[in-house]
PDB file of C-alpha atoms in Angstrom:
ATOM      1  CA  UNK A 202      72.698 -31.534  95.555  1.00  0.00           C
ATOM      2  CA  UNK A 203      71.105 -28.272  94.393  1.00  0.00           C
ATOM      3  CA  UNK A 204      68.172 -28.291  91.329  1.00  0.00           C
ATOM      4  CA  UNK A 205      70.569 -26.407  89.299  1.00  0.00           C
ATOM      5  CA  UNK A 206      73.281 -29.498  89.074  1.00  0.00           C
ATOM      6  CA  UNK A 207      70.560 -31.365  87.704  1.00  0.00           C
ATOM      7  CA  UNK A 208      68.211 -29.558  85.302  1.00  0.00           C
ATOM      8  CA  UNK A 209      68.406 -29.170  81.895  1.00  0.00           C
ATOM      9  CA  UNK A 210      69.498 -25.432  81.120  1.00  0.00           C
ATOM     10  CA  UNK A 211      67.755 -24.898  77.569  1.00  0.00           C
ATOM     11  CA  UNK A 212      63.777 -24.639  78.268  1.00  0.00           C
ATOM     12  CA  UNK A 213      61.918 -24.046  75.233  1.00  0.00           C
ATOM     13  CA  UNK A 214      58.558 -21.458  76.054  1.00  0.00           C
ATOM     14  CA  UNK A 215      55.565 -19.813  74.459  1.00  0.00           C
ATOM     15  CA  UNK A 216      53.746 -17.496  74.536  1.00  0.00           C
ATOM     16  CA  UNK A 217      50.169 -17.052  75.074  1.00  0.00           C
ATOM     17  CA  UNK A 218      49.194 -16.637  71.674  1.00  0.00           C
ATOM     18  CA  UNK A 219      51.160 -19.090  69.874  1.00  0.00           C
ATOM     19  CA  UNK A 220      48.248 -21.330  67.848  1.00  0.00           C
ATOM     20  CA  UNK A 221      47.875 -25.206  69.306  1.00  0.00           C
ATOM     21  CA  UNK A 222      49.048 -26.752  66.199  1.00  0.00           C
ATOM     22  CA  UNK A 223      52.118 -25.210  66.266  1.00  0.00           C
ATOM     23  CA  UNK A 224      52.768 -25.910  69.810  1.00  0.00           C
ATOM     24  CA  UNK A 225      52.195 -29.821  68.780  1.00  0.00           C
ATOM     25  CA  UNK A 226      54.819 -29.889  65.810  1.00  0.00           C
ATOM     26  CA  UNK A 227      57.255 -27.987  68.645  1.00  0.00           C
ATOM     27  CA  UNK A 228      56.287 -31.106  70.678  1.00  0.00           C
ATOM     28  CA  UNK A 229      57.001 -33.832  68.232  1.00  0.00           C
ATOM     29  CA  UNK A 230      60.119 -32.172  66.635  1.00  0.00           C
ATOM     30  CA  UNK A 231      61.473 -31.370  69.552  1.00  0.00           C
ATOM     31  CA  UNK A 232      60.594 -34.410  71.381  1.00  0.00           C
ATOM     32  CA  UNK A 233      59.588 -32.414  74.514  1.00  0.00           C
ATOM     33  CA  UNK A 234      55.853 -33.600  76.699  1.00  0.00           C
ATOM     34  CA  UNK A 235      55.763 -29.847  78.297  1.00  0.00           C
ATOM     35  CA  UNK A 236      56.093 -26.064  77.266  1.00  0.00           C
ATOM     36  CA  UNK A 237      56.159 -23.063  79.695  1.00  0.00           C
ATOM     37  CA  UNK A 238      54.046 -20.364  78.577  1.00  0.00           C
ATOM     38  CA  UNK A 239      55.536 -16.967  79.113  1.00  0.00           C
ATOM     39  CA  UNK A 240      53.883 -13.642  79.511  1.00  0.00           C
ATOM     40  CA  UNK A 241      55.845 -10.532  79.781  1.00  0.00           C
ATOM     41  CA  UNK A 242      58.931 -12.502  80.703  1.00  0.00           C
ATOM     42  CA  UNK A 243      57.031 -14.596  83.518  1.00  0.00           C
ATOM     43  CA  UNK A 244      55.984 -18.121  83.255  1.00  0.00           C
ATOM     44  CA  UNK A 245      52.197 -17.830  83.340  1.00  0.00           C
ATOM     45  CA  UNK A 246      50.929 -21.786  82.619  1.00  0.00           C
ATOM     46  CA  UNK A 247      52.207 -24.864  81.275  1.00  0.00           C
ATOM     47  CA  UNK A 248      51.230 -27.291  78.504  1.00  0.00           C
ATOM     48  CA  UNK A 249      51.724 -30.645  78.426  1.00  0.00           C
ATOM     49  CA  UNK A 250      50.873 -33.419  75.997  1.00  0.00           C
ATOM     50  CA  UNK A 251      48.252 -34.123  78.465  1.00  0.00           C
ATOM     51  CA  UNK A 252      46.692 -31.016  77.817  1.00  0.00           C
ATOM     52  CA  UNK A 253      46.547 -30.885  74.395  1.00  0.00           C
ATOM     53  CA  UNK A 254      44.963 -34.205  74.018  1.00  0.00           C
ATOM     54  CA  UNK A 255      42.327 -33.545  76.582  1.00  0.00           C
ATOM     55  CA  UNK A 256      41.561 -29.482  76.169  1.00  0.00           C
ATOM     56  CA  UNK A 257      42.074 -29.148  72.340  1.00  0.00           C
ATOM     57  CA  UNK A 258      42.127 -32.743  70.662  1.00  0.00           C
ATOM     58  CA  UNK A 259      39.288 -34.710  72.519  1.00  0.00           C
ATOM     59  CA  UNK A 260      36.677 -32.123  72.755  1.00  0.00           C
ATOM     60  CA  UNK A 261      36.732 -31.550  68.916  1.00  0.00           C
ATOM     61  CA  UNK A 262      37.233 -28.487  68.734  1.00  0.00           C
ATOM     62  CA  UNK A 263      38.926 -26.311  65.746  1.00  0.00           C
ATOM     63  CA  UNK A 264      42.275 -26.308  66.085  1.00  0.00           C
ATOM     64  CA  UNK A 265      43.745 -24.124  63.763  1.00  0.00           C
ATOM     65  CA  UNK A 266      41.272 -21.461  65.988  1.00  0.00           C
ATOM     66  CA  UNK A 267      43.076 -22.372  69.367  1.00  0.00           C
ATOM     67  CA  UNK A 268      45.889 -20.678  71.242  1.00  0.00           C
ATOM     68  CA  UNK A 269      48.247 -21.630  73.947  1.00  0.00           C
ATOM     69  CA  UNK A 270      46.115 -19.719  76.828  1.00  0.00           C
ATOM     70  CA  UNK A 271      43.301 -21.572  75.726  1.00  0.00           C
ATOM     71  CA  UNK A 272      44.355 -25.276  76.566  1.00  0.00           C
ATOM     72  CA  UNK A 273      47.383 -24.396  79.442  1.00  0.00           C
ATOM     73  CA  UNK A 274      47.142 -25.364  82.835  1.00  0.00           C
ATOM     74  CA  UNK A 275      47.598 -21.803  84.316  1.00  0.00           C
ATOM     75  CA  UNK A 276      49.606 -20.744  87.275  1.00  0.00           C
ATOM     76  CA  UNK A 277      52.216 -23.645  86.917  1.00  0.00           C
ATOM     77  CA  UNK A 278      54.552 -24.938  89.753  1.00  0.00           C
ATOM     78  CA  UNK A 279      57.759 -24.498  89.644  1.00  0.00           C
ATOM     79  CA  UNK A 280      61.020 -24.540  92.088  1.00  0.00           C
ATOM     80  CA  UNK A 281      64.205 -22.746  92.235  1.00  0.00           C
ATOM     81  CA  UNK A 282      67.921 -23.285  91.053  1.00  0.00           C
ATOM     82  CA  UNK A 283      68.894 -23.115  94.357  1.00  0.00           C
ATOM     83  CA  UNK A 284      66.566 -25.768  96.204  1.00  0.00           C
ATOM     84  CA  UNK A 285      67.890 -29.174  97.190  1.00  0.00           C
ATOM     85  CA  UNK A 286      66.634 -31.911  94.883  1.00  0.00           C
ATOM     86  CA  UNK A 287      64.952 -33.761  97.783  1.00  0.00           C
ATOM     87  CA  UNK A 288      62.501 -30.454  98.469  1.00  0.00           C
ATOM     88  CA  UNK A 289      61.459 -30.497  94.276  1.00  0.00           C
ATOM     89  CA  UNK A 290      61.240 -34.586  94.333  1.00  0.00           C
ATOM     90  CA  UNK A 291      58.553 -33.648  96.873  1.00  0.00           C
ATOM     91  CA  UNK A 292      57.202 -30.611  95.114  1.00  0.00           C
ATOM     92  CA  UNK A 293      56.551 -33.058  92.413  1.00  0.00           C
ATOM     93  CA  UNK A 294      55.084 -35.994  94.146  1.00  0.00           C
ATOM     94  CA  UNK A 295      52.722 -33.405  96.091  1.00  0.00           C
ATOM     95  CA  UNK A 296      51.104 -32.046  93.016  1.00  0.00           C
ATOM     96  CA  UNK A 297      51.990 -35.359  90.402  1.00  0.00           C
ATOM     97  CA  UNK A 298      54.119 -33.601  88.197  1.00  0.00           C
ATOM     98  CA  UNK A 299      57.027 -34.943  85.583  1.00  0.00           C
ATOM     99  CA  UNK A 300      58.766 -31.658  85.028  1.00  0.00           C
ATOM    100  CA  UNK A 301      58.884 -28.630  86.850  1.00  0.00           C
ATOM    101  CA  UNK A 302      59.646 -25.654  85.572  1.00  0.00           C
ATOM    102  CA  UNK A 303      62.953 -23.892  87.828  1.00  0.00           C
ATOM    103  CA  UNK A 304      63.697 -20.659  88.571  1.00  0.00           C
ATOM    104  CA  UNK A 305      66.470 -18.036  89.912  1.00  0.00           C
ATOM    105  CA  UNK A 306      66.060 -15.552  91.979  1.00  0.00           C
ATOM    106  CA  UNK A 307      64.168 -13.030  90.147  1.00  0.00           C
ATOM    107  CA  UNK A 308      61.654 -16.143  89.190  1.00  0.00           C
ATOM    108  CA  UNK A 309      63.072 -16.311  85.803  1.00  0.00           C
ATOM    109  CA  UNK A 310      62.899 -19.826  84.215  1.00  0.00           C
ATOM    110  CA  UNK A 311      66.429 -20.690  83.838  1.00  0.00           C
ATOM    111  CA  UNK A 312      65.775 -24.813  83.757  1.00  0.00           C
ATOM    112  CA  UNK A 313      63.586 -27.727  84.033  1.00  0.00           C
ATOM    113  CA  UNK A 314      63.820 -30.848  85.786  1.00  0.00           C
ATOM    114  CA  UNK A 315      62.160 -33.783  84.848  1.00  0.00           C
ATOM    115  CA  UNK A 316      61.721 -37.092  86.229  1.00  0.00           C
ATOM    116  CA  UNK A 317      64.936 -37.966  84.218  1.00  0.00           C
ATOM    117  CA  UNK A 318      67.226 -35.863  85.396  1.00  0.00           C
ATOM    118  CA  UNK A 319      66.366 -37.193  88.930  1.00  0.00           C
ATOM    119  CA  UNK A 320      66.963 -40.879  87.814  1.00  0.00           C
ATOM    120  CA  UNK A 321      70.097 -39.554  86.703  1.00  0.00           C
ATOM    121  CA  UNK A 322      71.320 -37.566  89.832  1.00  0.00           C
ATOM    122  CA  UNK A 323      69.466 -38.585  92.103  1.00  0.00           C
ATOM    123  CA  UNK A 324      69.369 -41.477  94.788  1.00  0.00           C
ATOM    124  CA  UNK A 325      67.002 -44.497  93.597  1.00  0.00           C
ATOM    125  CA  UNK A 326      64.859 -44.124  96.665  1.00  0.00           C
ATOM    126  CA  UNK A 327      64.057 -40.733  95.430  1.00  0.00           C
ATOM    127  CA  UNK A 328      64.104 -42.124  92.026  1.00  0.00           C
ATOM    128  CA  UNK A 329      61.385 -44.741  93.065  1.00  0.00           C
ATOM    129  CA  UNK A 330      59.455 -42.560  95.374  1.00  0.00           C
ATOM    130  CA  UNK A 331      59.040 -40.167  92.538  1.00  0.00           C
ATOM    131  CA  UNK A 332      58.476 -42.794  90.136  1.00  0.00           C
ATOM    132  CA  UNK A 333      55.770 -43.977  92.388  1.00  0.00           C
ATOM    133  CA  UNK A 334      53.508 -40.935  93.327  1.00  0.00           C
ATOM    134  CA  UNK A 335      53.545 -39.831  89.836  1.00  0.00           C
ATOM    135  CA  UNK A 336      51.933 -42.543  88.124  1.00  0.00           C
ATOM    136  CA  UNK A 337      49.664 -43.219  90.519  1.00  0.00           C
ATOM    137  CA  UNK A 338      45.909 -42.417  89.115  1.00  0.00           C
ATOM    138  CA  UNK A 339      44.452 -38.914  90.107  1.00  0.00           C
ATOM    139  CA  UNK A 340      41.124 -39.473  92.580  1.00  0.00           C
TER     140      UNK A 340
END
């Protein structure tokens, strides 16, 4: 099976400049735990939940002053529609992601696939192999 069978086609992104506390009511009203950012019509970073608890949140820092580029993880991974599922499962488990970000040809974010869609596709040893690396804790 191909990454584009099992991704999710909508993919709501950002861009750089968008301000932090409106990336976290896109978050909650959404229900989504990660946002592309997009430069120029190329993803450029990512931000998770994660990310805004630890870069913006924790530190105490103003938040109506913050931006998307400020608290992103920059130069995100990401696959392509046309991979097999197998080589993103390991994609994934190799740098302990829950979504990644896919692309077409042109590397144009067309999708992600998330830990979910996997379950839902996906064989359970994959499933639990995922599951597995994932949530281990990071050295």
């Amino acid at each position: 099976m191909h990454v584009s069978e099992a991704m999710h086609k909508e993919v709501r992104s950002v861009t750089p400049t968008m301000p932090v506390k409106d990336l976290a009511k896109i978050m909650k009203t959404e229900d989504i735990g990660a946002i592309p950012v997009v430069e120029n019509d190329r993803m450029i970073g990512m931000i998770t939940d994660r990310d805004l608890a630890l870069r913006a949140f924790s530190d105490g820092h103003d938040i109506s002053m913050l931006t998307a580029r400020e608290v992103m993880s920059p130069g995100a991974t990401f696959c392509h529609a046309t991979d097999r599922i197998e080589e993103a499962v390991h994609m994934m488990e190799k740098h302990k992601i829950r979504r990644l970000p896919v692309m077409n040809a042109q590397n144009r974010m067309v999708g992600m696939l998330s830990i979910g869609d996997i379950s839902h596709c996906g064989s359970k040893p994959l499933t639990d192999l995922l599951m597995k690396s994932v949530s281990e804790h990071h050295a």
